[in-house]
């Protein structure tokens, strides 16, 4: 015997629960819609198949703001926490148990939501990424600039475990950067992964026989040795993208950067090189005599700790996510405990400031990685701190 407490009544004007005793079998053909709560006293034994509907790319909702701190009742003055995690590329990921989204597209959707939501008065970018494609990183930065040009609200970047390469490039477009003391910061450089697999393929009697029009159309192919002029061509492109990164850091960080007489002048234009010789680029609050060669601005692609990044001016302060939220609130003139929201679809969890949009690529589950063959589906030139030559391993997912 099963007792069902159904929160509805068929008698007009009656709203109290009705208790129904069901003895034997209960069969439902078709759909059963329940609005409200259903309470069950006792056990329910089910024979047969239960079909559930999961949220996928085709059924998930648009992003919406979900408040995560129940203590705040202020729904008109909110801070949005936007997570930027994993490898930054302009393509979709797919994973088990949840959809894998294009991080560029998702970021754009979140920026557009913030633009249209007048209750969001500040933004915290919670960044945990080694970087990614040069173009993808620049697209993310462009979306952030678009938000800032349309709404005069402060944006604070908070670097979590990793904020390097394109992730740091994105952070430099915020109004302030907070890094954990143990964050890995920097990676101001460019890399293009190339492999020469000609001899390896030859061991299996595999010979490349391309039909091509345009001698340089297969520059960078792993199937043959790269010629010197081809390497110079790709190197010039890498240098161009690197200089673009350097100029962004210098323009955004400005006088906050520490520059000493030991800095590599090849990264400076003639005007700044002359200023450097005159000592005009040394920050007033830094004793040049106490600086070591390791205190130079790492334009060579190196990474540093969050503490060191603050010392040389790559970030404004060290702290934690709460500190970044407090800073954003003060910059926006909000109360000491503003409402915090995450931008989520209806199938993504949003229970604390640290929840991450699931975005695990299928390839990261597979144990097989073939160097050189990933390039067909991945970006070429990368703003990416890459201690491991495998692009898949570099993915933060």
C-alpha positions as a LaTeX table, in Angstrom:
\begin{tabular}{lrrr}
\hline
Residue & $x$ (\AA) & $y$ (\AA) & $z$ (\AA) \\
\hline
Unk1 & 0.00 & 0.00 & 0.00 \\
Unk2 & 1.38 & 3.43 & $-1.00$ \\
Unk3 & 0.07 & 6.74 & 0.28 \\
Unk4 & 0.55 & 9.73 & $-2.01$ \\
Unk5 & 0.18 & 13.27 & $-0.70$ \\
Unk6 & $-0.70$ & 15.28 & $-3.77$ \\
Unk7 & $-0.55$ & 19.07 & $-3.41$ \\
Unk8 & $-3.63$ & 19.77 & $-5.49$ \\
Unk9 & $-7.36$ & 19.21 & $-5.32$ \\
Unk10 & $-10.00$ & 18.87 & $-8.00$ \\
Unk11 & $-12.68$ & 20.55 & $-5.85$ \\
Unk12 & $-13.17$ & 24.16 & $-6.91$ \\
Unk13 & $-11.84$ & 26.61 & $-4.36$ \\
Unk14 & $-10.01$ & 23.93 & $-2.37$ \\
Unk15 & $-6.23$ & 24.14 & $-2.01$ \\
Unk16 & $-5.46$ & 21.64 & 0.78 \\
Unk17 & $-3.49$ & 18.43 & 0.03 \\
Unk18 & $-5.46$ & 15.28 & $-0.74$ \\
Unk19 & $-4.19$ & 11.92 & 0.51 \\
Unk20 & $-4.83$ & 9.09 & $-1.94$ \\
Unk21 & $-4.42$ & 5.41 & $-1.02$ \\
Unk22 & $-3.32$ & 3.24 & $-3.92$ \\
Unk23 & $-3.55$ & $-0.53$ & $-3.52$ \\
Unk24 & $-2.20$ & $-2.80$ & $-6.21$ \\
Unk25 & $-0.83$ & $-1.47$ & $-9.47$ \\
Unk26 & $-0.89$ & 2.12 & $-10.61$ \\
Unk27 & $-0.45$ & 2.59 & $-14.34$ \\
Unk28 & 0.00 & 5.84 & $-16.20$ \\
Unk29 & $-0.22$ & 5.93 & $-19.98$ \\
Unk30 & 1.08 & 9.13 & $-21.51$ \\
Unk31 & 2.58 & 12.11 & $-19.73$ \\
Unk32 & 2.10 & 12.99 & $-16.09$ \\
Unk33 & 2.62 & 16.64 & $-15.25$ \\
Unk34 & 3.11 & 17.65 & $-11.63$ \\
Unk35 & 3.25 & 21.28 & $-10.55$ \\
Unk36 & 4.27 & 21.57 & $-6.93$ \\
Unk37 & 5.42 & 18.90 & $-4.49$ \\
Unk38 & 4.63 & 15.20 & $-4.35$ \\
Unk39 & 5.19 & 13.44 & $-1.04$ \\
Unk40 & 5.47 & 9.65 & $-0.77$ \\
Unk41 & 4.94 & 7.73 & 2.50 \\
Unk42 & 6.29 & 4.22 & 2.20 \\
Unk43 & 8.07 & 2.43 & $-0.60$ \\
Unk44 & 7.55 & 2.58 & $-4.34$ \\
Unk45 & 8.52 & $-0.51$ & $-6.30$ \\
Unk46 & 9.01 & 0.08 & $-10.00$ \\
Unk47 & 9.18 & $-2.53$ & $-12.74$ \\
Unk48 & 10.00 & $-1.32$ & $-16.20$ \\
Unk49 & 11.91 & 1.58 & $-17.63$ \\
Unk50 & 12.15 & 5.14 & $-16.43$ \\
Unk51 & 13.17 & 7.65 & $-19.10$ \\
Unk52 & 14.78 & 10.92 & $-18.12$ \\
Unk53 & 15.64 & 13.93 & $-20.22$ \\
Unk54 & 19.08 & 15.48 & $-19.80$ \\
Unk55 & 20.14 & 18.96 & $-20.76$ \\
Unk56 & 22.31 & 19.03 & $-23.89$ \\
Unk57 & 23.44 & 21.65 & $-26.36$ \\
Unk58 & 19.95 & 21.62 & $-27.87$ \\
Unk59 & 17.98 & 21.85 & $-24.64$ \\
Unk60 & 20.09 & 24.02 & $-22.32$ \\
Unk61 & 18.93 & 27.51 & $-21.49$ \\
Unk62 & 20.69 & 30.80 & $-22.24$ \\
Unk63 & 22.98 & 32.00 & $-19.47$ \\
Unk64 & 21.25 & 33.69 & $-16.57$ \\
Unk65 & 22.43 & 35.34 & $-13.37$ \\
Unk66 & 22.13 & 33.04 & $-10.34$ \\
Unk67 & 22.74 & 34.55 & $-6.91$ \\
Unk68 & 25.06 & 32.43 & $-4.78$ \\
Unk69 & 25.25 & 34.31 & $-1.47$ \\
Unk70 & 21.90 & 33.94 & 0.25 \\
Unk71 & 22.81 & 36.46 & 2.97 \\
Unk72 & 22.56 & 39.46 & 0.68 \\
Unk73 & 19.07 & 40.72 & $-0.09$ \\
Unk74 & 20.20 & 43.51 & $-2.42$ \\
Unk75 & 19.08 & 42.39 & $-5.87$ \\
Unk76 & 19.76 & 45.75 & $-7.52$ \\
Unk77 & 23.50 & 46.02 & $-6.79$ \\
Unk78 & 25.24 & 42.83 & $-7.80$ \\
Unk79 & 28.74 & 41.66 & $-8.71$ \\
Unk80 & 29.06 & 39.06 & $-11.46$ \\
Unk81 & 31.80 & 36.44 & $-11.21$ \\
Unk82 & 32.78 & 35.24 & $-14.68$ \\
Unk83 & 34.94 & 32.12 & $-14.83$ \\
Unk84 & 37.60 & 31.79 & $-17.53$ \\
Unk85 & 39.09 & 28.31 & $-17.29$ \\
Unk86 & 41.12 & 25.89 & $-19.36$ \\
Unk87 & 42.56 & 26.22 & $-22.83$ \\
Unk88 & 41.34 & 29.34 & $-24.64$ \\
Unk89 & 40.50 & 28.32 & $-28.19$ \\
Unk90 & 37.76 & 29.25 & $-30.62$ \\
Unk91 & 36.17 & 25.83 & $-30.99$ \\
Unk92 & 33.75 & 23.57 & $-29.14$ \\
Unk93 & 34.82 & 21.00 & $-26.60$ \\
Unk94 & 32.72 & 17.89 & $-25.97$ \\
Unk95 & 32.79 & 15.82 & $-22.81$ \\
Unk96 & 31.04 & 13.03 & $-20.92$ \\
Unk97 & 28.19 & 14.07 & $-18.66$ \\
Unk98 & 28.00 & 17.67 & $-19.80$ \\
Unk99 & 28.30 & 19.77 & $-22.90$ \\
Unk100 & 31.63 & 21.26 & $-23.79$ \\
Unk101 & 31.25 & 24.80 & $-25.02$ \\
Unk102 & 33.30 & 27.11 & $-27.18$ \\
Unk103 & 34.96 & 29.32 & $-24.53$ \\
Unk104 & 35.01 & 32.33 & $-26.84$ \\
Unk105 & 31.31 & 32.04 & $-27.64$ \\
Unk106 & 30.39 & 31.45 & $-23.99$ \\
Unk107 & 32.42 & 34.45 & $-22.83$ \\
Unk108 & 30.73 & 36.65 & $-25.43$ \\
Unk109 & 27.29 & 35.51 & $-24.25$ \\
Unk110 & 28.19 & 36.33 & $-20.66$ \\
Unk111 & 29.51 & 39.76 & $-21.59$ \\
Unk112 & 26.33 & 40.51 & $-23.53$ \\
Unk113 & 24.21 & 39.43 & $-20.56$ \\
Unk114 & 26.11 & 41.78 & $-18.26$ \\
Unk115 & 25.67 & 44.62 & $-20.74$ \\
Unk116 & 21.90 & 44.16 & $-20.66$ \\
Unk117 & 21.57 & 43.64 & $-16.89$ \\
Unk118 & 21.53 & 47.00 & $-15.08$ \\
Unk119 & 21.69 & 45.31 & $-11.67$ \\
Unk120 & 25.24 & 44.05 & $-12.30$ \\
Unk121 & 27.50 & 46.91 & $-11.23$ \\
Unk122 & 30.90 & 45.20 & $-11.17$ \\
Unk123 & 32.62 & 42.16 & $-12.66$ \\
Unk124 & 35.26 & 39.79 & $-11.33$ \\
Unk125 & 37.01 & 37.65 & $-13.94$ \\
Unk126 & 38.02 & 34.46 & $-12.14$ \\
Unk127 & 40.85 & 33.26 & $-14.39$ \\
Unk128 & 42.49 & 29.85 & $-14.22$ \\
Unk129 & 44.09 & 29.19 & $-17.59$ \\
Unk130 & 47.53 & 28.69 & $-19.17$ \\
Unk131 & 46.37 & 30.70 & $-22.18$ \\
Unk132 & 45.49 & 29.57 & $-25.68$ \\
Unk133 & 45.28 & 30.72 & $-29.27$ \\
Unk134 & 46.52 & 34.19 & $-30.15$ \\
Unk135 & 43.32 & 35.04 & $-31.99$ \\
Unk136 & 41.01 & 33.43 & $-29.41$ \\
Unk137 & 42.72 & 35.35 & $-26.60$ \\
Unk138 & 42.40 & 38.59 & $-28.55$ \\
Unk139 & 38.71 & 37.88 & $-29.21$ \\
Unk140 & 38.09 & 37.45 & $-25.48$ \\
Unk141 & 39.89 & 40.71 & $-24.77$ \\
Unk142 & 37.85 & 42.45 & $-27.47$ \\
Unk143 & 34.60 & 41.29 & $-25.84$ \\
Unk144 & 35.77 & 42.64 & $-22.49$ \\
Unk145 & 36.68 & 45.98 & $-24.07$ \\
Unk146 & 33.24 & 46.06 & $-25.70$ \\
Unk147 & 31.61 & 45.62 & $-22.28$ \\
Unk148 & 33.73 & 48.37 & $-20.73$ \\
Unk149 & 32.97 & 50.76 & $-23.59$ \\
Unk150 & 29.22 & 50.23 & $-23.22$ \\
Unk151 & 28.98 & 50.17 & $-19.43$ \\
Unk152 & 31.06 & 52.16 & $-17.01$ \\
Unk153 & 31.53 & 49.39 & $-14.46$ \\
Unk154 & 34.78 & 48.18 & $-12.87$ \\
Unk155 & 36.33 & 44.87 & $-13.88$ \\
Unk156 & 38.80 & 43.07 & $-11.61$ \\
Unk157 & 40.77 & 40.03 & $-12.78$ \\
Unk158 & 41.55 & 37.38 & $-10.16$ \\
Unk159 & 44.27 & 34.91 & $-11.16$ \\
Unk160 & 43.80 & 31.52 & $-9.57$ \\
Unk161 & 46.30 & 28.65 & $-10.02$ \\
Unk162 & 47.41 & 29.79 & $-13.47$ \\
Unk163 & 47.12 & 33.09 & $-15.27$ \\
Unk164 & 49.61 & 32.96 & $-18.12$ \\
Unk165 & 49.80 & 33.56 & $-21.85$ \\
Unk166 & 46.46 & 34.57 & $-23.32$ \\
Unk167 & 44.84 & 34.40 & $-19.88$ \\
Unk168 & 47.20 & 37.09 & $-18.61$ \\
Unk169 & 46.67 & 39.01 & $-21.86$ \\
Unk170 & 42.95 & 39.03 & $-21.05$ \\
Unk171 & 43.63 & 40.09 & $-17.45$ \\
Unk172 & 45.56 & 43.16 & $-18.60$ \\
Unk173 & 42.33 & 44.53 & $-20.06$ \\
Unk174 & 40.76 & 44.64 & $-16.58$ \\
Unk175 & 40.95 & 47.67 & $-14.30$ \\
Unk176 & 42.93 & 45.77 & $-11.67$ \\
Unk177 & 44.61 & 42.38 & $-11.31$ \\
Unk178 & 44.66 & 40.32 & $-8.11$ \\
Unk179 & 46.77 & 37.15 & $-7.98$ \\
Unk180 & 47.01 & 34.44 & $-5.37$ \\
Unk181 & 50.46 & 34.39 & $-3.74$ \\
Unk182 & 51.00 & 30.97 & $-5.30$ \\
Unk183 & 49.57 & 31.77 & $-8.74$ \\
Unk184 & 51.71 & 31.15 & $-11.82$ \\
Unk185 & 51.74 & 34.44 & $-13.73$ \\
Unk186 & 53.30 & 35.72 & $-16.95$ \\
Unk187 & 54.09 & 33.64 & $-19.99$ \\
Unk188 & 54.33 & 36.77 & $-22.16$ \\
Unk189 & 55.41 & 34.99 & $-25.30$ \\
Unk190 & 54.28 & 33.14 & $-28.40$ \\
Unk191 & 54.74 & 29.53 & $-29.42$ \\
Unk192 & 53.98 & 27.60 & $-32.58$ \\
Unk193 & 54.34 & 23.85 & $-32.16$ \\
Unk194 & 56.20 & 22.19 & $-35.00$ \\
Unk195 & 57.55 & 18.67 & $-35.38$ \\
Unk196 & 59.63 & 16.98 & $-38.06$ \\
Unk197 & 58.21 & 13.48 & $-38.52$ \\
Unk198 & 59.74 & 12.80 & $-41.93$ \\
Unk199 & 62.19 & 10.17 & $-40.68$ \\
Unk200 & 59.60 & 8.56 & $-38.41$ \\
Unk201 & 57.14 & 8.20 & $-41.27$ \\
Unk202 & 59.91 & 6.86 & $-43.48$ \\
Unk203 & 60.50 & 3.99 & $-41.07$ \\
Unk204 & 56.99 & 2.82 & $-41.92$ \\
Unk205 & 57.50 & 3.45 & $-45.65$ \\
Unk206 & 55.09 & 6.38 & $-45.54$ \\
Unk207 & 56.04 & 9.11 & $-47.98$ \\
Unk208 & 54.22 & 12.42 & $-48.32$ \\
Unk209 & 53.19 & 13.18 & $-51.92$ \\
Unk210 & 51.28 & 16.47 & $-51.73$ \\
Unk211 & 49.77 & 18.08 & $-54.80$ \\
Unk212 & 50.04 & 21.80 & $-54.21$ \\
Unk213 & 49.98 & 25.13 & $-55.96$ \\
Unk214 & 51.98 & 27.69 & $-54.05$ \\
Unk215 & 55.38 & 26.64 & $-52.78$ \\
Unk216 & 54.77 & 27.80 & $-49.21$ \\
Unk217 & 51.23 & 26.45 & $-48.80$ \\
Unk218 & 52.46 & 23.64 & $-46.51$ \\
Unk219 & 54.84 & 25.68 & $-44.38$ \\
Unk220 & 55.12 & 23.98 & $-40.99$ \\
Unk221 & 54.06 & 20.55 & $-42.19$ \\
Unk222 & 55.48 & 17.80 & $-39.95$ \\
Unk223 & 55.91 & 15.60 & $-43.01$ \\
Unk224 & 59.09 & 17.34 & $-44.20$ \\
Unk225 & 62.04 & 19.38 & $-42.96$ \\
Unk226 & 61.34 & 23.09 & $-42.69$ \\
Unk227 & 63.48 & 25.30 & $-44.89$ \\
Unk228 & 65.35 & 28.28 & $-43.45$ \\
Unk229 & 63.28 & 30.91 & $-45.26$ \\
Unk230 & 60.11 & 29.18 & $-44.09$ \\
Unk231 & 61.32 & 29.27 & $-40.51$ \\
Unk232 & 62.13 & 32.96 & $-40.87$ \\
Unk233 & 58.62 & 33.57 & $-42.21$ \\
Unk234 & 56.96 & 31.91 & $-39.23$ \\
Unk235 & 59.40 & 33.52 & $-36.82$ \\
Unk236 & 58.49 & 36.98 & $-38.12$ \\
Unk237 & 54.82 & 36.25 & $-37.44$ \\
Unk238 & 55.60 & 35.01 & $-33.93$ \\
Unk239 & 57.64 & 38.17 & $-33.28$ \\
Unk240 & 54.75 & 40.33 & $-34.50$ \\
Unk241 & 52.27 & 38.64 & $-32.16$ \\
Unk242 & 54.80 & 38.80 & $-29.31$ \\
Unk243 & 55.29 & 42.54 & $-29.79$ \\
Unk244 & 51.53 & 43.00 & $-29.75$ \\
Unk245 & 51.42 & 41.24 & $-26.36$ \\
Unk246 & 54.30 & 43.31 & $-25.00$ \\
Unk247 & 52.71 & 46.58 & $-26.08$ \\
Unk248 & 49.44 & 45.61 & $-24.40$ \\
Unk249 & 51.22 & 44.86 & $-21.12$ \\
Unk250 & 53.21 & 48.08 & $-21.24$ \\
Unk251 & 50.19 & 50.24 & $-22.11$ \\
Unk252 & 47.88 & 48.67 & $-19.51$ \\
Unk253 & 50.32 & 48.35 & $-16.63$ \\
Unk254 & 52.12 & 51.63 & $-17.36$ \\
Unk255 & 54.04 & 53.09 & $-14.44$ \\
Unk256 & 53.22 & 50.09 & $-12.30$ \\
Unk257 & 55.88 & 48.06 & $-14.13$ \\
Unk258 & 59.39 & 47.81 & $-12.72$ \\
Unk259 & 62.07 & 48.40 & $-15.35$ \\
Unk260 & 65.77 & 48.33 & $-14.52$ \\
Unk261 & 68.87 & 49.14 & $-16.48$ \\
Unk262 & 69.39 & 45.43 & $-17.05$ \\
Unk263 & 66.26 & 45.00 & $-19.14$ \\
Unk264 & 66.64 & 43.73 & $-22.72$ \\
Unk265 & 66.44 & 46.85 & $-24.90$ \\
Unk266 & 65.47 & 44.79 & $-27.93$ \\
Unk267 & 61.92 & 44.79 & $-26.58$ \\
Unk268 & 61.80 & 48.60 & $-26.36$ \\
Unk269 & 61.44 & 51.22 & $-29.06$ \\
Unk270 & 64.14 & 53.88 & $-29.49$ \\
Unk271 & 62.33 & 56.44 & $-27.35$ \\
Unk272 & 61.91 & 54.10 & $-24.40$ \\
Unk273 & 65.46 & 52.82 & $-24.78$ \\
Unk274 & 66.71 & 56.38 & $-24.38$ \\
Unk275 & 64.48 & 56.84 & $-21.32$ \\
Unk276 & 65.84 & 53.60 & $-19.93$ \\
Unk277 & 69.41 & 54.85 & $-20.25$ \\
Unk278 & 68.38 & 57.97 & $-18.36$ \\
Unk279 & 66.73 & 55.94 & $-15.62$ \\
Unk280 & 63.30 & 57.40 & $-16.33$ \\
Unk281 & 61.53 & 54.04 & $-16.48$ \\
Unk282 & 62.39 & 52.95 & $-12.95$ \\
Unk283 & 59.42 & 53.11 & $-10.60$ \\
Unk284 & 59.83 & 55.76 & $-7.91$ \\
Unk285 & 58.83 & 53.39 & $-5.10$ \\
Unk286 & 61.40 & 50.74 & $-6.03$ \\
Unk287 & 65.03 & 50.85 & $-4.95$ \\
Unk288 & 66.95 & 49.86 & $-8.08$ \\
Unk289 & 69.92 & 48.82 & $-5.96$ \\
Unk290 & 67.83 & 46.12 & $-4.28$ \\
Unk291 & 66.60 & 44.58 & $-7.55$ \\
Unk292 & 68.17 & 41.44 & $-8.98$ \\
Unk293 & 68.31 & 40.32 & $-12.63$ \\
Unk294 & 65.38 & 38.02 & $-11.86$ \\
Unk295 & 63.30 & 41.11 & $-11.10$ \\
Unk296 & 63.16 & 42.14 & $-14.75$ \\
Unk297 & 59.83 & 42.30 & $-16.50$ \\
Unk298 & 59.49 & 38.81 & $-18.01$ \\
Unk299 & 58.85 & 39.69 & $-21.65$ \\
Unk300 & 60.79 & 36.56 & $-22.64$ \\
Unk301 & 57.92 & 34.20 & $-21.83$ \\
Unk302 & 59.02 & 33.18 & $-18.35$ \\
Unk303 & 56.53 & 32.67 & $-15.55$ \\
Unk304 & 56.75 & 33.95 & $-11.99$ \\
Unk305 & 54.84 & 33.49 & $-8.76$ \\
Unk306 & 52.01 & 35.77 & $-7.75$ \\
Unk307 & 54.18 & 37.40 & $-5.09$ \\
Unk308 & 56.94 & 38.09 & $-7.58$ \\
Unk309 & 54.43 & 39.34 & $-10.15$ \\
Unk310 & 53.28 & 41.97 & $-7.66$ \\
Unk311 & 56.87 & 42.99 & $-6.97$ \\
Unk312 & 57.57 & 43.76 & $-10.63$ \\
Unk313 & 54.16 & 45.26 & $-11.35$ \\
Unk314 & 52.48 & 42.55 & $-13.42$ \\
Unk315 & 49.63 & 42.44 & $-10.87$ \\
Unk316 & 48.30 & 45.05 & $-8.47$ \\
Unk317 & 48.08 & 42.97 & $-5.32$ \\
Unk318 & 48.17 & 39.45 & $-4.00$ \\
Unk319 & 45.14 & 38.02 & $-2.30$ \\
Unk320 & 42.25 & 35.68 & $-2.83$ \\
Unk321 & 38.94 & 35.67 & $-4.63$ \\
Unk322 & 37.23 & 37.36 & $-1.67$ \\
Unk323 & 39.77 & 40.17 & $-1.91$ \\
Unk324 & 39.07 & 40.58 & $-5.62$ \\
Unk325 & 35.33 & 40.74 & $-4.92$ \\
Unk326 & 35.86 & 43.31 & $-2.16$ \\
Unk327 & 38.05 & 45.40 & $-4.45$ \\
Unk328 & 35.46 & 45.31 & $-7.24$ \\
Unk329 & 32.76 & 46.31 & $-4.75$ \\
Unk330 & 34.77 & 49.26 & $-3.46$ \\
Unk331 & 35.54 & 50.42 & $-7.00$ \\
Unk332 & 31.81 & 50.31 & $-7.77$ \\
Unk333 & 30.86 & 52.02 & $-4.51$ \\
Unk334 & 28.80 & 49.06 & $-3.29$ \\
Unk335 & 28.05 & 47.88 & 0.24 \\
Unk336 & 30.42 & 45.62 & 2.14 \\
Unk337 & 28.35 & 42.53 & 1.31 \\
Unk338 & 26.92 & 42.88 & $-2.20$ \\
Unk339 & 25.00 & 40.13 & $-3.92$ \\
Unk340 & 27.21 & 37.79 & $-5.94$ \\
Unk341 & 25.99 & 36.08 & $-9.09$ \\
Unk342 & 27.34 & 33.46 & $-11.46$ \\
Unk343 & 26.24 & 33.38 & $-15.08$ \\
Unk344 & 25.05 & 29.85 & $-15.72$ \\
Unk345 & 22.85 & 27.71 & $-17.90$ \\
Unk346 & 20.15 & 25.69 & $-16.18$ \\
Unk347 & 22.25 & 22.50 & $-16.28$ \\
Unk348 & 25.37 & 24.04 & $-14.70$ \\
Unk349 & 25.91 & 24.08 & $-10.96$ \\
Unk350 & 26.15 & 27.45 & $-9.26$ \\
Unk351 & 26.56 & 26.95 & $-5.53$ \\
Unk352 & 29.70 & 28.91 & $-4.63$ \\
Unk353 & 32.10 & 31.45 & $-6.07$ \\
Unk354 & 34.46 & 28.63 & $-7.07$ \\
Unk355 & 32.08 & 26.61 & $-9.25$ \\
Unk356 & 33.33 & 26.13 & $-12.80$ \\
Unk357 & 31.41 & 25.68 & $-16.03$ \\
Unk358 & 32.10 & 22.03 & $-17.04$ \\
Unk359 & 34.13 & 21.97 & $-20.24$ \\
Unk360 & 36.23 & 18.80 & $-20.49$ \\
Unk361 & 37.38 & 17.83 & $-24.00$ \\
Unk362 & 36.99 & 14.22 & $-25.06$ \\
Unk363 & 40.63 & 14.04 & $-26.11$ \\
Unk364 & 41.86 & 14.68 & $-22.58$ \\
Unk365 & 40.26 & 11.40 & $-21.52$ \\
Unk366 & 42.19 & 9.39 & $-24.08$ \\
Unk367 & 45.70 & 8.23 & $-23.07$ \\
Unk368 & 47.07 & 8.42 & $-26.63$ \\
Unk369 & 48.75 & 11.63 & $-27.76$ \\
Unk370 & 50.62 & 11.93 & $-31.04$ \\
Unk371 & 52.92 & 14.97 & $-31.19$ \\
Unk372 & 52.44 & 16.98 & $-34.34$ \\
Unk373 & 49.05 & 15.56 & $-35.21$ \\
Unk374 & 47.12 & 17.79 & $-32.80$ \\
Unk375 & 47.81 & 20.83 & $-34.95$ \\
Unk376 & 45.09 & 19.95 & $-37.43$ \\
Unk377 & 42.39 & 20.63 & $-34.84$ \\
Unk378 & 44.13 & 23.16 & $-32.57$ \\
Unk379 & 45.28 & 26.77 & $-32.96$ \\
Unk380 & 48.64 & 27.51 & $-34.52$ \\
Unk381 & 50.27 & 30.52 & $-32.89$ \\
Unk382 & 49.58 & 30.42 & $-29.17$ \\
Unk383 & 49.74 & 32.81 & $-26.25$ \\
Unk384 & 50.30 & 29.78 & $-24.03$ \\
Unk385 & 52.58 & 28.79 & $-21.18$ \\
Unk386 & 53.40 & 25.28 & $-22.33$ \\
Unk387 & 55.83 & 23.32 & $-20.13$ \\
Unk388 & 54.58 & 20.12 & $-21.80$ \\
Unk389 & 54.71 & 19.97 & $-25.63$ \\
Unk390 & 51.30 & 18.33 & $-25.76$ \\
Unk391 & 48.54 & 20.86 & $-26.37$ \\
Unk392 & 46.00 & 18.48 & $-24.84$ \\
Unk393 & 47.92 & 18.30 & $-21.58$ \\
Unk394 & 47.99 & 22.08 & $-21.47$ \\
Unk395 & 44.22 & 22.19 & $-21.26$ \\
Unk396 & 43.08 & 23.22 & $-17.81$ \\
Unk397 & 39.97 & 21.01 & $-18.11$ \\
\hline
\end{tabular}
